[in-house]
mmCIF file of C-alpha atoms and ligand atoms in Angstrom:
data_model
loop_
_atom_site.group_PDB
_atom_site.id
_atom_site.type_symbol
_atom_site.label_atom_id
_atom_site.label_comp_id
_atom_site.label_asym_id
_atom_site.label_seq_id
_atom_site.Cartn_x
_atom_site.Cartn_y
_atom_site.Cartn_z
ATOM 1 C CA MET D 79 0.259 0.039 -0.027
ATOM 2 C CA ASN D 80 1.243 3.352 -0.832
ATOM 3 C CA ARG D 81 -0.878 6.037 -0.185
ATOM 4 C CA ALA D 82 -0.116 9.850 -0.659
ATOM 5 C CA VAL D 83 -1.433 13.519 0.372
ATOM 6 C CA PHE D 84 -1.370 15.679 -2.430
ATOM 7 C CA LEU D 85 -0.976 18.797 -0.699
ATOM 8 C CA ASP D 86 -1.482 22.480 -2.176
ATOM 9 C CA ARG D 87 1.101 24.887 -0.715
ATOM 10 C CA ASP D 88 -0.458 28.459 -1.240
ATOM 11 C CA GLY D 89 -3.368 28.833 0.876
ATOM 12 C CA THR D 90 -3.517 25.561 2.200
ATOM 13 C CA LEU D 91 0.204 24.363 4.043
ATOM 14 C CA ILE D 92 1.421 28.720 3.819
ATOM 15 C CA ARG D 93 0.097 31.907 3.677
ATOM 16 C CA ASP D 94 -1.426 32.908 0.242
ATOM 17 C CA LYS D 95 0.100 36.132 0.003
ATOM 18 C CA GLY D 96 0.526 36.053 -3.775
ATOM 19 C CA PHE D 97 3.363 35.457 -5.649
ATOM 20 C CA ILE D 98 6.356 34.673 -3.312
ATOM 21 C CA CYS D 99 10.293 34.649 -4.350
ATOM 22 C CA HIS D 100 11.748 34.556 -1.193
ATOM 23 C CA PHE D 101 11.634 31.832 1.301
ATOM 24 C CA LYS D 102 11.586 35.334 4.289
ATOM 25 C CA ASP D 103 7.902 35.597 2.713
ATOM 26 C CA VAL D 104 6.847 32.460 3.391
ATOM 27 C CA GLU D 105 4.579 32.179 6.464
ATOM 28 C CA ILE D 106 3.801 28.717 7.075
ATOM 29 C CA PHE D 107 0.421 28.023 9.142
ATOM 30 C CA PRO D 108 0.796 27.713 12.894
ATOM 31 C CA PHE D 109 -1.337 24.285 12.344
ATOM 32 C CA SER D 110 0.745 22.818 9.056
ATOM 33 C CA ILE D 111 3.429 21.059 11.167
ATOM 34 C CA GLN D 112 0.992 18.793 13.378
ATOM 35 C CA SER D 113 -1.047 18.246 10.372
ATOM 36 C CA LEU D 114 1.832 16.653 8.539
ATOM 37 C CA LYS D 115 3.179 14.881 11.458
ATOM 38 C CA MET D 116 -0.324 13.225 11.756
ATOM 39 C CA MET D 117 -0.387 12.059 7.897
ATOM 40 C CA ASN D 118 3.092 10.677 8.114
ATOM 41 C CA GLU D 119 2.608 8.716 11.014
ATOM 42 C CA TYR D 120 -0.711 7.359 9.189
ATOM 43 C CA GLY D 121 1.627 6.323 6.793
ATOM 44 C CA PHE D 122 1.080 8.615 3.783
ATOM 45 C CA ARG D 123 3.589 10.203 1.614
ATOM 46 C CA ILE D 124 3.351 14.316 1.622
ATOM 47 C CA ILE D 125 3.543 15.906 -1.997
ATOM 48 C CA VAL D 126 2.960 19.235 -2.432
ATOM 49 C CA ILE D 127 1.523 20.103 -5.925
ATOM 50 C CA THR D 128 2.074 23.523 -6.637
ATOM 51 C CA ASN D 129 1.093 26.089 -9.540
ATOM 52 C CA GLN D 130 3.844 28.636 -9.952
ATOM 53 C CA SER D 131 3.072 30.687 -12.958
ATOM 54 C CA ALA D 132 5.156 33.483 -11.002
ATOM 55 C CA ILE D 133 7.728 31.904 -13.366
ATOM 56 C CA ALA D 134 6.172 31.846 -16.548
ATOM 57 C CA ARG D 135 5.159 35.600 -15.691
ATOM 58 C CA GLY D 136 8.928 36.571 -15.089
ATOM 59 C CA ILE D 137 7.797 37.885 -11.347
ATOM 60 C CA CYS D 138 9.941 34.578 -10.292
ATOM 61 C CA THR D 139 12.846 32.821 -11.238
ATOM 62 C CA GLU D 140 12.918 28.899 -11.320
ATOM 63 C CA ASP D 141 16.075 28.644 -9.472
ATOM 64 C CA GLN D 142 13.842 31.198 -6.307
ATOM 65 C CA VAL D 143 11.114 28.513 -6.416
ATOM 66 C CA MET D 144 13.220 25.963 -6.118
ATOM 67 C CA ASN D 145 14.901 27.155 -2.822
ATOM 68 C CA ILE D 146 12.019 28.330 -1.620
ATOM 69 C CA HIS D 147 10.753 24.347 -1.511
ATOM 70 C CA ARG D 148 14.291 23.439 -0.354
ATOM 71 C CA LYS D 149 13.672 25.697 2.831
ATOM 72 C CA MET D 150 10.509 24.593 3.045
ATOM 73 C CA THR D 151 11.475 21.024 3.465
ATOM 74 C CA GLY D 152 14.264 21.751 5.912
ATOM 75 C CA PHE D 153 11.995 23.713 8.199
ATOM 76 C CA PHE D 154 9.352 21.254 8.077
ATOM 77 C CA LYS D 155 11.994 18.292 8.513
ATOM 78 C CA ARG D 156 13.426 19.955 11.725
ATOM 79 C CA SER D 157 10.043 20.122 13.592
ATOM 80 C CA GLY D 158 9.612 16.559 12.579
ATOM 81 C CA ALA D 159 7.614 16.355 10.194
ATOM 82 C CA ALA D 160 8.648 14.791 6.379
ATOM 83 C CA ILE D 161 7.469 16.421 2.904
ATOM 84 C CA ASP D 162 8.836 13.338 0.105
ATOM 85 C CA ALA D 163 8.432 15.971 -2.924
ATOM 86 C CA PHE D 164 7.260 19.130 -4.351
ATOM 87 C CA TYR D 165 6.297 19.552 -7.722
ATOM 88 C CA TYR D 166 5.700 22.508 -8.986
ATOM 89 C CA SER D 167 4.010 23.593 -12.702
ATOM 90 C CA PRO D 168 6.054 26.886 -13.979
ATOM 91 C CA TYR D 169 3.685 27.115 -17.167
ATOM 92 C CA LEU D 170 1.374 29.526 -18.005
ATOM 93 C CA GLU D 171 -0.924 30.042 -21.134
ATOM 94 C CA ASP D 172 -0.032 33.337 -23.089
ATOM 95 C CA ALA D 173 2.539 34.435 -20.592
ATOM 96 C CA PRO D 174 5.345 36.839 -20.596
ATOM 97 C CA VAL D 175 8.147 33.888 -20.489
ATOM 98 C CA PRO D 176 8.628 32.544 -23.911
ATOM 99 C CA GLU D 177 10.567 29.277 -22.475
ATOM 100 C CA PHE D 178 7.134 28.806 -20.360
ATOM 101 C CA ARG D 179 4.464 30.105 -22.436
ATOM 102 C CA LYS D 180 2.240 27.060 -22.905
ATOM 103 C CA ARG D 181 -0.755 25.031 -21.778
ATOM 104 C CA ASP D 182 0.560 22.308 -20.072
ATOM 105 C CA GLU D 183 -0.750 19.641 -18.439
ATOM 106 C CA SER D 184 1.066 20.067 -15.156
ATOM 107 C CA ARG D 185 -0.836 22.860 -14.115
ATOM 108 C CA LYS D 186 -3.556 22.592 -12.369
ATOM 109 C CA PRO D 187 -6.921 22.445 -12.742
ATOM 110 C CA ALA D 188 -5.264 19.675 -15.149
ATOM 111 C CA PRO D 189 -3.760 16.493 -12.989
ATOM 112 C CA GLY D 190 -0.342 15.883 -14.576
ATOM 113 C CA MET D 191 1.933 16.729 -11.350
ATOM 114 C CA ILE D 192 -0.506 14.296 -9.404
ATOM 115 C CA LEU D 193 0.153 11.327 -12.004
ATOM 116 C CA GLN D 194 3.782 12.026 -12.447
ATOM 117 C CA ALA D 195 3.947 12.183 -8.872
ATOM 118 C CA ALA D 196 1.886 8.176 -8.588
ATOM 119 C CA GLU D 197 4.470 7.230 -10.990
ATOM 120 C CA ASP D 198 7.255 8.468 -8.944
ATOM 121 C CA PHE D 199 6.679 7.210 -6.014
ATOM 122 C CA GLY D 200 4.293 4.208 -6.808
ATOM 123 C CA VAL D 201 0.749 5.690 -5.597
ATOM 124 C CA ASN D 202 -2.181 3.968 -5.360
ATOM 125 C CA LEU D 203 -4.373 7.065 -6.850
ATOM 126 C CA SER D 204 -7.901 5.825 -5.592
ATOM 127 C CA GLU D 205 -6.662 5.413 -2.024
ATOM 128 C CA SER D 206 -5.157 9.143 -1.772
ATOM 129 C CA PHE D 207 -6.512 12.666 -1.282
ATOM 130 C CA VAL D 208 -5.987 15.952 -2.823
ATOM 131 C CA ILE D 209 -6.145 18.944 0.104
ATOM 132 C CA GLY D 210 -6.075 22.549 -1.622
ATOM 133 C CA ASP D 211 -8.173 25.818 -1.280
ATOM 134 C CA SER D 212 -9.024 25.988 -4.897
ATOM 135 C CA SER D 213 -11.338 24.843 -7.609
ATOM 136 C CA ARG D 214 -8.462 23.739 -9.611
ATOM 137 C CA ASP D 215 -7.058 21.469 -6.826
ATOM 138 C CA ILE D 216 -10.253 19.644 -6.483
ATOM 139 C CA LEU D 217 -11.073 19.601 -10.352
ATOM 140 C CA ALA D 218 -7.300 18.131 -10.460
ATOM 141 C CA GLY D 219 -7.693 15.246 -7.636
ATOM 142 C CA LYS D 220 -10.992 14.306 -9.317
ATOM 143 C CA LYS D 221 -9.627 13.738 -12.403
ATOM 144 C CA ALA D 222 -6.998 11.952 -10.852
ATOM 145 C CA GLY D 223 -8.952 9.749 -8.926
ATOM 146 C CA CYS D 224 -8.616 10.801 -5.744
ATOM 147 C CA LYS D 225 -10.407 11.639 -3.024
ATOM 148 C CA THR D 226 -10.553 15.598 -2.368
ATOM 149 C CA ILE D 227 -10.582 17.793 0.474
ATOM 150 C CA LEU D 228 -11.653 21.469 0.080
ATOM 151 C CA VAL D 229 -9.980 23.791 3.501
ATOM 152 C CA LEU D 230 -11.494 27.383 3.956
ATOM 153 C CA THR D 231 -8.213 28.814 4.080
ATOM 154 C CA GLY D 232 -6.927 30.746 1.486
ATOM 155 C CA ASN D 233 -9.320 31.142 -1.646
ATOM 156 C CA GLY D 234 -11.203 28.418 0.331
ATOM 157 C CA PRO D 235 -14.955 30.172 0.563
ATOM 158 C CA LEU D 236 -14.679 31.483 -3.106
ATOM 159 C CA ALA D 237 -13.937 27.935 -4.192
ATOM 160 C CA ARG D 238 -16.578 26.504 -2.355
ATOM 161 C CA VAL D 239 -18.793 28.451 -4.314
ATOM 162 C CA GLU D 240 -17.297 28.308 -7.700
ATOM 163 C CA LEU D 241 -17.356 24.449 -6.793
ATOM 164 C CA GLU D 242 -21.366 24.854 -6.083
ATOM 165 C CA ASN D 243 -21.998 26.732 -9.113
ATOM 166 C CA LEU D 244 -19.890 23.896 -11.343
ATOM 167 C CA LYS D 245 -21.788 21.308 -9.584
ATOM 168 C CA VAL D 246 -18.628 19.642 -8.262
ATOM 169 C CA LYS D 247 -19.084 18.062 -4.860
ATOM 170 C CA PRO D 248 -15.404 17.781 -3.172
ATOM 171 C CA ASP D 249 -15.759 14.655 -0.778
ATOM 172 C CA LEU D 250 -14.989 16.562 2.396
ATOM 173 C CA ILE D 251 -15.036 20.545 2.936
ATOM 174 C CA SER D 252 -12.853 20.938 5.968
ATOM 175 C CA GLU D 253 -11.812 24.374 8.137
ATOM 176 C CA ASN D 254 -8.447 24.104 7.930
ATOM 177 C CA LEU D 255 -5.493 21.531 7.169
ATOM 178 C CA LEU D 256 -5.294 20.042 10.547
ATOM 179 C CA ASP D 257 -8.953 19.624 10.218
ATOM 180 C CA ALA D 258 -8.764 17.508 6.941
ATOM 181 C CA ALA D 259 -5.811 15.476 8.763
ATOM 182 C CA GLU D 260 -7.808 14.996 11.718
ATOM 183 C CA LYS D 261 -10.770 13.376 9.542
ATOM 184 C CA ILE D 262 -8.428 11.217 7.665
ATOM 185 C CA THR D 263 -6.240 10.032 10.188
ATOM 186 C CA ARG D 264 -8.370 10.128 13.705
ATOM 187 C CA ASP D 265 -12.229 10.244 12.594
ATOM 188 C CA ARG D 266 -11.284 7.909 9.542
ATOM 189 C CA VAL D 267 -14.518 9.125 8.023
ATOM 190 C CA PHE D 268 -13.626 7.386 4.614
ATOM 191 C CA VAL D 269 -12.823 4.466 5.857
ATOM 192 C CA PRO D 270 -15.761 2.288 4.923
HETATM 193 MG MG1 MG M 333 -3.801 27.279 -3.321
#
């Protein structure tokens, strides 16, 4: 059994402050460490999947984004919580940086990052979760065949309305990442 929680970054694991190019601007939610520990202990791989169109927009470099992810991994590790990997999509259609100007299957709501990570880590998608604060996260998760949890931090309240309009129902709506982690691991709401 190889199960994963695919986590959105901005608005889910850290505060959504728009485009972030430096680790000093990263504000990790106070509940994130405990949430990851709970899911680690339950045996889930933790894989962060994040759209980073700031790269295609010429706002941040790819090196800056990768550096943030390295430092976040280190921060969590020192706090006793493991992140197995970060996947990011630098692409955007009609973006100013030619190298990254394209419609790409990695950019959520497409499921490319989830499918790639599942292949890389041998993840069973039907027993895995996608947790995010955007309708794109939920749509990507459903396309990949995962269970989906919308969190009401960040863009969550707006996403909830968007999803209702689209008639797309997440498997669960949670206050925040900790609430989601508790539902999965402690309350075991998804265990038949
Ligand atoms: Mg987000």
